[in-house]
DNA sequence: GGAATTCCTTGACCTGGATCAAGTTTTTCA
DNA sequence: TGAAAAACTTGATCCAGGTCAAGGAATTCC
């Protein structure tokens, strides 16, 4: 469980390319899969900044589940939520182009940040490119196109959303001129 | 739960392109996510052939879980297994090229079919292309290349594996000449 | 069992986005 | 606070694989 900081869960290709699966902040648990399924971890993880992580040994964790009414159900709900998230990620990777994925990410950020029109990137653009399955160069170019189309304004880590409807449409299907 | 037949779970893009998430046969359950998470289904599903499906209403299902010792743990294991599968699918889509994904699929088939060197495609090549995130044309072309490279022989629905090591390497990193 | 439909293959062409390279900005840290 | 390192941007080029089109094999179903 992340106590403080931010960790990424990711896969690496043979050539060293990285695909981020999740980014977790304080309060989130991760790494349960091998507890219930008994094999190795399905992915790697790494702190993105100075972090404090709590570790609960497998046996204690299983004890806790059997002894705590409702905990099992909460875990089922948590794993289900992650399945849903993966579903969205597969949809994005397979069925959407990079501009749509980037637009979707900005919109997700805005929702996470109280629906603010001015959002702060919580990660570097390089990490962002690994999250949405592209390269830093492409992120750079598409942010520029979004700016040229007056959808957003970018100032280092801050993105100001100027055309929410435009971004929503772009995230669903659209493409940039 | 699939009693008889075969069903696919999939996502559709706005343009009608399809990405298959799972294909389930007899004995497999699916569609649990909204039971534990309370929202809508994360994806669509459709029978690939004449099938018989059993439906367990949410309330009965939850009752069954609370009354049956061990069932909760089994469900946690099942959802964990699916999380792992998604992890592999995201890795394939994002970090591997189409020849590697197709090779991996053939190898998976072979493992499912008692490690036979002669495997039978359980689905059409069009469905296969939707499963590995490509088009029928590309599947066709790559099977041809694999044949030219003496990795396999194809006869309609039957694939004969002639170079297992070659396929394994291709599935991990390689590319075809 | 043969006509119609569906599925698959092959060719020609095109494009989104990756890669390589060379600046420029931002951040880090002594 | 300023030099070095890291992160980002921009341009030029390339190619995997998608799309469109048309012909060929399997299946379906009366």
Short mmCIF file of C-alpha atoms (C1' of nucleotides) in Angstrom, two decimals:
data_model
loop_
_atom_site.label_atom_id
_atom_site.label_comp_id
_atom_site.label_asym_id
_atom_site.label_seq_id
_atom_site.Cartn_x
_atom_site.Cartn_y
_atom_site.Cartn_z
CA UNK A 1 0.00 0.00 0.00
CA UNK A 2 1.24 3.44 -0.90
CA UNK A 3 1.58 5.46 2.30
CA UNK A 4 3.33 8.45 0.75
CA UNK A 5 4.54 9.28 -2.72
CA UNK A 6 3.73 7.80 -6.11
CA UNK A 7 4.55 4.48 -7.71
CA UNK A 8 4.17 3.18 -11.23
CA UNK A 9 3.33 -0.39 -12.22
CA UNK A 10 4.67 -1.22 -15.67
CA UNK A 11 5.86 -3.70 -18.26
CA UNK A 12 9.11 -3.49 -20.20
CA UNK A 13 9.67 -4.83 -23.72
CA UNK A 14 12.85 -6.62 -24.73
CA UNK A 15 14.02 -3.43 -26.44
CA UNK A 16 13.43 -1.45 -23.24
CA UNK A 17 10.22 0.28 -24.20
CA UNK A 18 7.92 0.77 -21.23
CA UNK A 19 4.16 0.57 -20.88
CA UNK A 20 2.74 1.89 -17.62
CA UNK A 21 -0.29 -0.03 -16.34
CA UNK A 22 -1.14 2.02 -13.25
CA UNK A 23 0.12 4.95 -11.27
CA UNK A 24 -0.83 4.75 -7.60
CA UNK A 25 -0.80 7.43 -4.93
CA UNK A 26 -1.38 7.43 -1.15
CA UNK A 27 -4.05 5.01 0.05
CA UNK A 28 -3.92 2.66 -2.93
CA UNK A 29 -3.00 -0.96 -2.60
CA UNK A 30 -1.27 -2.95 -5.32
CA UNK A 31 0.44 -6.28 -5.90
CA UNK A 32 -2.44 -8.44 -4.61
CA UNK A 33 -2.66 -10.63 -7.71
CA UNK A 34 -0.02 -13.20 -6.66
CA UNK A 35 -1.59 -13.43 -3.19
CA UNK A 36 -4.79 -14.86 -4.65
CA UNK A 37 -3.39 -16.53 -7.72
CA UNK A 38 -0.16 -17.87 -6.29
CA UNK A 39 2.25 -17.09 -9.09
CA UNK A 40 4.76 -14.31 -9.61
CA UNK A 41 3.93 -10.63 -9.98
CA UNK A 42 2.41 -9.89 -13.38
CA UNK A 43 4.35 -6.61 -13.71
CA UNK A 44 7.15 -4.52 -12.24
CA UNK A 45 6.85 -1.44 -10.08
CA UNK A 46 9.00 1.54 -9.23
CA UNK A 47 8.65 4.71 -7.18
CA UNK A 48 8.29 7.87 -9.25
CA UNK A 49 9.33 10.03 -6.31
CA UNK A 50 10.44 9.56 -2.72
CA UNK A 51 7.78 7.25 -1.31
CA UNK A 52 6.80 5.18 1.71
CA UNK A 53 5.26 1.78 1.01
CA UNK A 54 3.63 -0.59 3.50
CA UNK A 55 4.05 -4.31 2.98
CA UNK A 56 1.65 -6.92 4.37
CA UNK A 57 2.90 -10.51 4.21
CA UNK A 58 0.70 -12.91 2.34
CA UNK A 59 -0.32 -15.08 5.28
CA UNK A 60 -1.27 -12.13 7.48
CA UNK A 61 -3.23 -10.67 4.60
CA UNK A 62 -5.20 -13.87 4.02
CA UNK A 63 -5.87 -14.12 7.78
CA UNK A 64 -7.13 -10.58 7.80
CA UNK A 65 -9.51 -11.30 4.92
CA UNK A 66 -11.03 -14.37 6.54
CA UNK A 67 -11.42 -12.59 9.87
CA UNK A 68 -12.78 -9.29 8.67
CA UNK A 69 -16.38 -9.38 7.47
CA UNK A 70 -16.83 -7.28 4.36
CA UNK A 71 -13.15 -7.09 3.52
CA UNK A 72 -13.45 -9.83 0.94
CA UNK A 73 -16.26 -7.98 -0.76
CA UNK A 74 -14.24 -4.78 -0.76
CA UNK A 75 -11.36 -6.59 -2.38
CA UNK A 76 -13.65 -8.06 -5.02
CA UNK A 77 -14.86 -4.54 -5.72
CA UNK A 78 -11.29 -3.25 -5.91
CA UNK A 79 -10.13 -5.94 -8.33
CA UNK A 80 -13.29 -5.39 -10.37
CA UNK A 81 -12.50 -1.70 -10.62
CA UNK A 82 -9.05 -2.55 -11.90
CA UNK A 83 -10.49 -4.94 -14.46
CA UNK A 84 -12.68 -2.11 -15.69
CA UNK A 85 -9.69 0.22 -15.89
CA UNK A 86 -7.76 -2.33 -17.94
CA UNK A 87 -10.73 -2.66 -20.23
CA UNK A 88 -10.56 1.07 -20.89
CA UNK A 89 -6.81 0.95 -21.36
CA UNK A 90 -7.04 -1.87 -23.91
CA UNK A 91 -9.78 0.02 -25.71
CA UNK A 92 -7.62 3.12 -25.81
CA UNK A 93 -4.50 1.32 -27.01
CA UNK A 94 -6.24 -0.75 -29.64
CA UNK A 95 -9.12 1.36 -30.90
CA UNK A 96 -8.01 4.97 -30.48
CA UNK A 97 -5.26 7.03 -32.00
CA UNK A 98 -2.73 8.91 -29.94
CA UNK A 99 -4.50 12.31 -30.03
CA UNK A 100 -7.67 10.69 -28.64
CA UNK A 101 -5.70 8.93 -25.88
CA UNK A 102 -3.96 12.14 -24.89
CA UNK A 103 -7.25 14.05 -24.85
CA UNK A 104 -8.80 11.31 -22.71
CA UNK A 105 -5.89 11.53 -20.30
CA UNK A 106 -6.25 15.29 -19.91
CA UNK A 107 -9.98 14.88 -19.29
CA UNK A 108 -9.33 12.18 -16.68
CA UNK A 109 -6.88 14.50 -14.96
CA UNK A 110 -9.44 17.27 -14.92
CA UNK A 111 -12.05 14.95 -13.36
CA UNK A 112 -9.53 13.82 -10.74
CA UNK A 113 -8.72 17.43 -9.98
CA UNK A 114 -12.23 18.61 -9.05
CA UNK A 115 -13.19 19.25 -12.68
CA UNK A 116 -10.75 22.11 -12.81
CA UNK A 117 -10.19 23.76 -16.18
CA UNK A 118 -6.58 24.29 -15.16
CA UNK A 119 -4.93 20.97 -14.47
CA UNK A 120 -1.44 20.07 -13.26
CA UNK A 121 0.42 17.17 -14.82
CA UNK A 122 1.30 14.84 -11.93
CA UNK A 123 4.03 13.10 -13.95
CA UNK A 124 6.68 14.02 -16.50
CA UNK A 125 5.74 14.05 -20.16
CA UNK A 126 8.09 11.13 -20.72
CA UNK A 127 6.13 9.07 -18.18
CA UNK A 128 2.91 10.29 -19.72
CA UNK A 129 4.03 8.99 -23.09
CA UNK A 130 4.72 5.59 -21.52
CA UNK A 131 1.28 5.64 -19.95
CA UNK A 132 -0.64 6.29 -23.16
CA UNK A 133 1.58 4.08 -25.29
CA UNK A 134 3.57 6.53 -27.36
CA UNK A 135 6.82 8.53 -27.32
CA UNK A 136 7.77 11.91 -25.80
CA UNK A 137 8.20 13.33 -29.31
CA UNK A 138 4.65 12.46 -30.26
CA UNK A 139 3.21 13.84 -27.00
CA UNK A 140 5.06 17.07 -27.68
CA UNK A 141 3.78 17.35 -31.23
CA UNK A 142 0.17 16.59 -30.34
CA UNK A 143 0.10 19.01 -27.41
CA UNK A 144 1.30 21.60 -29.91
CA UNK A 145 -1.49 20.73 -32.33
CA UNK A 146 -4.05 20.91 -29.51
CA UNK A 147 -2.67 24.33 -28.63
CA UNK A 148 -2.79 25.48 -32.25
CA UNK A 149 -6.42 24.33 -32.39
CA UNK A 150 -7.12 26.43 -29.24
CA UNK A 151 -8.21 23.39 -27.26
CA UNK A 152 -5.63 23.98 -24.55
CA UNK A 153 -2.75 26.15 -23.41
CA UNK A 154 0.33 24.53 -21.96
CA UNK A 155 2.81 26.08 -19.58
CA UNK A 156 5.34 23.48 -18.48
CA UNK A 157 3.31 21.29 -16.09
CA UNK A 158 0.07 23.23 -16.24
CA UNK A 159 -2.57 22.64 -18.89
CA UNK A 160 -5.39 25.12 -19.26
CA UNK A 161 -8.46 23.65 -20.97
CA UNK A 162 -10.04 26.20 -23.30
CA UNK A 163 -12.37 23.97 -25.26
CA UNK A 164 -13.75 21.17 -23.15
CA UNK A 165 -16.31 20.02 -25.73
CA UNK A 166 -13.59 19.87 -28.35
CA UNK A 167 -11.41 17.73 -26.15
CA UNK A 168 -14.31 15.42 -25.34
CA UNK A 169 -15.06 14.91 -29.01
CA UNK A 170 -11.40 14.36 -29.78
CA UNK A 171 -11.15 11.76 -27.01
CA UNK A 172 -14.06 9.83 -28.45
CA UNK A 173 -13.24 9.67 -32.09
CA UNK A 174 -11.83 12.80 -33.57
CA UNK A 175 -8.52 13.61 -35.08
CA UNK A 176 -6.57 16.85 -35.28
CA UNK A 177 -6.24 18.61 -38.62
CA UNK B 1 -21.59 -18.85 -17.09
CA UNK B 2 -21.01 -20.56 -20.40
CA UNK B 3 -22.77 -23.93 -20.32
CA UNK B 4 -22.28 -24.77 -23.97
CA UNK B 5 -20.74 -22.97 -26.92
CA UNK B 6 -18.40 -20.00 -27.12
CA UNK B 7 -18.82 -16.32 -26.36
CA UNK B 8 -16.64 -13.30 -27.00
CA UNK B 9 -16.33 -10.26 -24.76
CA UNK B 10 -15.33 -7.19 -26.75
CA UNK B 11 -15.21 -3.43 -27.20
CA UNK B 12 -16.26 -1.55 -30.32
CA UNK B 13 -14.81 1.73 -31.55
CA UNK B 14 -16.93 4.52 -32.98
CA UNK B 15 -15.85 3.46 -36.48
CA UNK B 16 -16.94 -0.11 -35.78
CA UNK B 17 -13.54 -1.68 -35.23
CA UNK B 18 -13.63 -4.45 -32.67
CA UNK B 19 -11.17 -5.49 -29.98
CA UNK B 20 -11.86 -8.84 -28.34
CA UNK B 21 -10.99 -8.98 -24.63
CA UNK B 22 -11.79 -12.63 -23.89
CA UNK B 23 -13.21 -15.69 -25.53
CA UNK B 24 -14.91 -18.01 -23.07
CA UNK B 25 -15.94 -21.63 -23.45
CA UNK B 26 -17.91 -24.08 -21.28
CA UNK B 27 -17.36 -23.71 -17.54
CA UNK B 28 -16.18 -20.09 -17.61
CA UNK B 29 -18.01 -17.34 -15.83
CA UNK B 30 -18.07 -13.75 -17.01
CA UNK B 31 -19.81 -10.47 -16.34
CA UNK B 32 -19.09 -10.39 -12.59
CA UNK B 33 -17.54 -6.93 -12.58
CA UNK B 34 -20.79 -4.93 -12.18
CA UNK B 35 -21.90 -7.28 -9.38
CA UNK B 36 -19.02 -6.16 -7.18
CA UNK B 37 -18.55 -2.68 -8.53
CA UNK B 38 -22.15 -1.68 -9.07
CA UNK B 39 -21.88 0.04 -12.41
CA UNK B 40 -22.68 -1.05 -15.95
CA UNK B 41 -20.86 -3.80 -17.84
CA UNK B 42 -17.40 -2.70 -18.93
CA UNK B 43 -17.75 -4.42 -22.33
CA UNK B 44 -20.18 -6.15 -24.68
CA UNK B 45 -20.52 -9.85 -25.34
CA UNK B 46 -21.86 -12.03 -28.11
CA UNK B 47 -22.08 -15.74 -28.85
CA UNK B 48 -19.67 -16.94 -31.52
CA UNK B 49 -21.74 -20.06 -32.11
CA UNK B 50 -24.97 -21.61 -30.83
CA UNK B 51 -24.51 -21.44 -27.04
CA UNK B 52 -26.26 -21.99 -23.74
CA UNK B 53 -25.59 -19.43 -21.03
CA UNK B 54 -26.59 -19.60 -17.36
CA UNK B 55 -27.54 -16.38 -15.61
CA UNK B 56 -27.36 -15.92 -11.84
CA UNK B 57 -29.11 -12.79 -10.52
CA UNK B 58 -26.96 -10.43 -8.55
CA UNK B 59 -28.68 -10.83 -5.18
CA UNK B 60 -28.61 -14.63 -5.33
CA UNK B 61 -24.98 -14.50 -6.33
CA UNK B 62 -24.02 -12.27 -3.42
CA UNK B 63 -25.99 -14.52 -1.04
CA UNK B 64 -24.15 -17.52 -2.39
CA UNK B 65 -20.79 -15.87 -1.81
CA UNK B 66 -21.51 -14.94 1.81
CA UNK B 67 -22.89 -18.41 2.54
CA UNK B 68 -20.26 -20.51 0.83
CA UNK B 69 -16.90 -20.66 2.59
CA UNK B 70 -14.05 -20.43 0.15
CA UNK B 71 -16.12 -19.14 -2.73
CA UNK B 72 -14.99 -15.58 -2.09
CA UNK B 73 -11.37 -16.66 -2.24
CA UNK B 74 -12.00 -18.54 -5.47
CA UNK B 75 -13.55 -15.45 -6.97
CA UNK B 76 -10.58 -13.34 -5.87
CA UNK B 77 -8.33 -15.87 -7.58
CA UNK B 78 -10.45 -15.80 -10.73
CA UNK B 79 -10.48 -12.01 -10.97
CA UNK B 80 -6.73 -12.00 -10.28
CA UNK B 81 -6.20 -14.41 -13.14
CA UNK B 82 -8.10 -12.10 -15.43
CA UNK B 83 -6.05 -9.12 -14.27
CA UNK B 84 -2.93 -11.06 -15.20
CA UNK B 85 -4.38 -11.91 -18.60
CA UNK B 86 -5.15 -8.25 -19.26
CA UNK B 87 -1.62 -7.38 -18.25
CA UNK B 88 -0.35 -9.73 -20.95
CA UNK B 89 -2.80 -8.36 -23.48
CA UNK B 90 -1.76 -4.77 -22.83
CA UNK B 91 1.88 -5.80 -23.09
CA UNK B 92 1.17 -7.50 -26.41
CA UNK B 93 -0.79 -4.60 -27.87
CA UNK B 94 1.60 -1.91 -26.73
CA UNK B 95 5.04 -3.49 -26.80
CA UNK B 96 4.91 -6.16 -29.50
CA UNK B 97 4.43 -6.08 -33.22
CA UNK B 98 1.78 -8.04 -35.00
CA UNK B 99 4.00 -11.03 -35.98
CA UNK B 100 4.98 -11.49 -32.32
CA UNK B 101 1.36 -11.33 -31.19
CA UNK B 102 0.28 -13.86 -33.78
CA UNK B 103 3.14 -16.19 -32.85
CA UNK B 104 2.17 -15.84 -29.17
CA UNK B 105 -1.41 -16.70 -30.00
CA UNK B 106 -0.43 -19.85 -31.88
CA UNK B 107 1.77 -20.90 -28.96
CA UNK B 108 -1.06 -20.28 -26.50
CA UNK B 109 -3.32 -22.43 -28.66
CA UNK B 110 -0.76 -25.19 -28.69
CA UNK B 111 -0.49 -25.10 -24.88
CA UNK B 112 -4.27 -25.18 -24.54
CA UNK B 113 -4.40 -28.15 -26.90
CA UNK B 114 -2.14 -30.48 -24.95
CA UNK B 115 1.05 -29.03 -26.45
CA UNK B 116 0.09 -30.44 -29.80
CA UNK B 117 2.26 -29.50 -32.78
CA UNK B 118 -0.87 -29.56 -34.90
CA UNK B 119 -3.38 -27.05 -33.60
CA UNK B 120 -6.88 -26.20 -34.70
CA UNK B 121 -8.02 -22.58 -34.86
CA UNK B 122 -11.08 -22.36 -32.61
CA UNK B 123 -12.23 -19.12 -34.24
CA UNK B 124 -12.30 -17.56 -37.69
CA UNK B 125 -9.29 -15.61 -38.87
CA UNK B 126 -11.39 -12.47 -38.85
CA UNK B 127 -12.12 -12.97 -35.14
CA UNK B 128 -8.48 -13.80 -34.57
CA UNK B 129 -7.48 -10.48 -36.09
CA UNK B 130 -9.89 -8.70 -33.71
CA UNK B 131 -8.36 -10.59 -30.79
CA UNK B 132 -4.77 -9.65 -31.51
CA UNK B 133 -5.58 -6.12 -32.57
CA UNK B 134 -5.05 -6.17 -36.31
CA UNK B 135 -6.90 -6.83 -39.58
CA UNK B 136 -7.71 -10.03 -41.52
CA UNK B 137 -5.41 -8.85 -44.34
CA UNK B 138 -2.46 -8.56 -41.98
CA UNK B 139 -3.14 -11.95 -40.38
CA UNK B 140 -3.21 -13.48 -43.83
CA UNK B 141 0.04 -11.87 -44.89
CA UNK B 142 1.90 -12.81 -41.71
CA UNK B 143 0.72 -16.41 -41.76
CA UNK B 144 2.10 -16.51 -45.28
CA UNK B 145 5.43 -15.14 -44.13
CA UNK B 146 5.55 -17.66 -41.28
CA UNK B 147 4.88 -20.38 -43.81
CA UNK B 148 7.58 -19.07 -46.17
CA UNK B 149 9.98 -19.10 -43.22
CA UNK B 150 9.04 -22.76 -42.57
CA UNK B 151 7.78 -21.96 -39.07
CA UNK B 152 4.33 -23.37 -39.79
CA UNK B 153 2.08 -24.94 -42.39
CA UNK B 154 -1.50 -23.79 -42.68
CA UNK B 155 -4.41 -25.73 -44.06
CA UNK B 156 -7.61 -23.77 -43.57
CA UNK B 157 -8.25 -24.13 -39.82
CA UNK B 158 -5.28 -26.35 -39.01
CA UNK B 159 -1.84 -25.00 -38.22
CA UNK B 160 1.09 -27.37 -38.13
CA UNK B 161 4.02 -26.05 -36.08
CA UNK B 162 7.32 -26.96 -37.75
CA UNK B 163 9.69 -24.72 -35.83
CA UNK B 164 8.61 -24.27 -32.23
CA UNK B 165 11.80 -22.52 -31.13
CA UNK B 166 11.48 -20.10 -34.02
CA UNK B 167 7.92 -19.26 -33.05
CA UNK B 168 8.91 -18.78 -29.42
CA UNK B 169 11.66 -16.37 -30.37
CA UNK B 170 9.36 -14.53 -32.73
CA UNK B 171 6.75 -14.19 -29.99
CA UNK B 172 9.26 -12.64 -27.64
CA UNK B 173 10.96 -10.10 -29.78
CA UNK B 174 11.68 -11.16 -33.30
CA UNK B 175 10.46 -10.00 -36.63
CA UNK B 176 10.03 -11.79 -39.91
CA UNK B 177 12.37 -11.04 -42.79
"C1'" DG C 1 -25.19 -30.90 -54.68
"C1'" DG C 2 -24.91 -26.48 -56.50
"C1'" DA C 3 -25.94 -21.48 -56.02
"C1'" DA C 4 -25.32 -17.90 -52.84
"C1'" DT C 5 -23.13 -16.06 -49.17
"C1'" DT C 6 -19.40 -15.53 -46.24
"C1'" DC C 7 -14.65 -15.66 -45.44
"C1'" DC C 8 -9.98 -15.33 -46.88
"C1'" DT C 9 -6.04 -13.88 -49.79
"C1'" DT C 10 -3.25 -10.87 -52.62
"C1'" DG C 11 -1.85 -6.50 -54.65
"C1'" DA C 12 -1.28 -1.42 -54.71
"C1'" DC C 13 -1.18 2.43 -52.08
"C1'" DC C 14 -1.04 5.54 -48.07
"C1'" DT C 15 -0.44 7.36 -43.44
"C1'" DG C 16 0.22 7.65 -38.29
"C1'" DG C 17 3.53 7.67 -35.60
"C1'" DA C 18 8.32 5.82 -34.54
"C1'" DT C 19 13.18 6.89 -34.87
"C1'" DC C 20 17.30 9.63 -35.20
"C1'" DA C 21 19.46 13.93 -34.56
"C1'" DA C 22 20.17 18.44 -32.97
"C1'" DG C 23 18.76 22.19 -30.52
"C1'" DT C 24 16.23 24.48 -26.30
"C1'" DT C 25 14.15 24.76 -21.88
"C1'" DT C 26 13.78 23.27 -17.16
"C1'" DT C 27 15.54 21.30 -13.10
"C1'" DT C 28 19.05 19.93 -10.00
"C1'" DC C 29 22.62 20.60 -6.95
"C1'" DA C 30 27.26 22.06 -5.52
"C1'" DT D 1 23.30 31.32 -8.46
"C1'" DG D 2 25.29 29.28 -12.19
"C1'" DA D 3 27.02 25.01 -14.46
"C1'" DA D 4 25.74 20.40 -15.52
"C1'" DA D 5 22.23 17.19 -16.21
"C1'" DA D 6 17.77 15.97 -17.37
"C1'" DA D 7 13.64 16.77 -19.77
"C1'" DC D 8 11.41 18.56 -23.64
"C1'" DT D 9 10.80 20.29 -28.51
"C1'" DT D 10 11.29 20.45 -33.46
"C1'" DG D 11 12.69 18.79 -37.99
"C1'" DA D 12 13.69 15.14 -41.36
"C1'" DT D 13 13.08 10.56 -42.58
"C1'" DC D 14 11.18 5.93 -42.67
"C1'" DC D 15 8.25 1.89 -42.28
"C1'" DA D 16 4.70 -1.33 -40.11
"C1'" DG D 17 0.58 -2.08 -40.93
"C1'" DG D 18 -3.98 -0.09 -42.24
"C1'" DT D 19 -7.23 0.72 -46.18
"C1'" DC D 20 -9.34 -0.09 -50.58
"C1'" DA D 21 -10.24 -3.17 -54.27
"C1'" DA D 22 -10.80 -7.38 -56.63
"C1'" DG D 23 -10.31 -12.25 -57.16
"C1'" DG D 24 -10.39 -17.05 -54.95
"C1'" DA D 25 -11.64 -20.63 -51.45
"C1'" DA D 26 -14.95 -22.45 -47.90
"C1'" DT D 27 -19.43 -22.81 -45.97
"C1'" DT D 28 -24.16 -22.58 -45.77
"C1'" DC D 29 -28.57 -23.81 -46.87
"C1'" DC D 30 -32.37 -24.75 -49.77
#
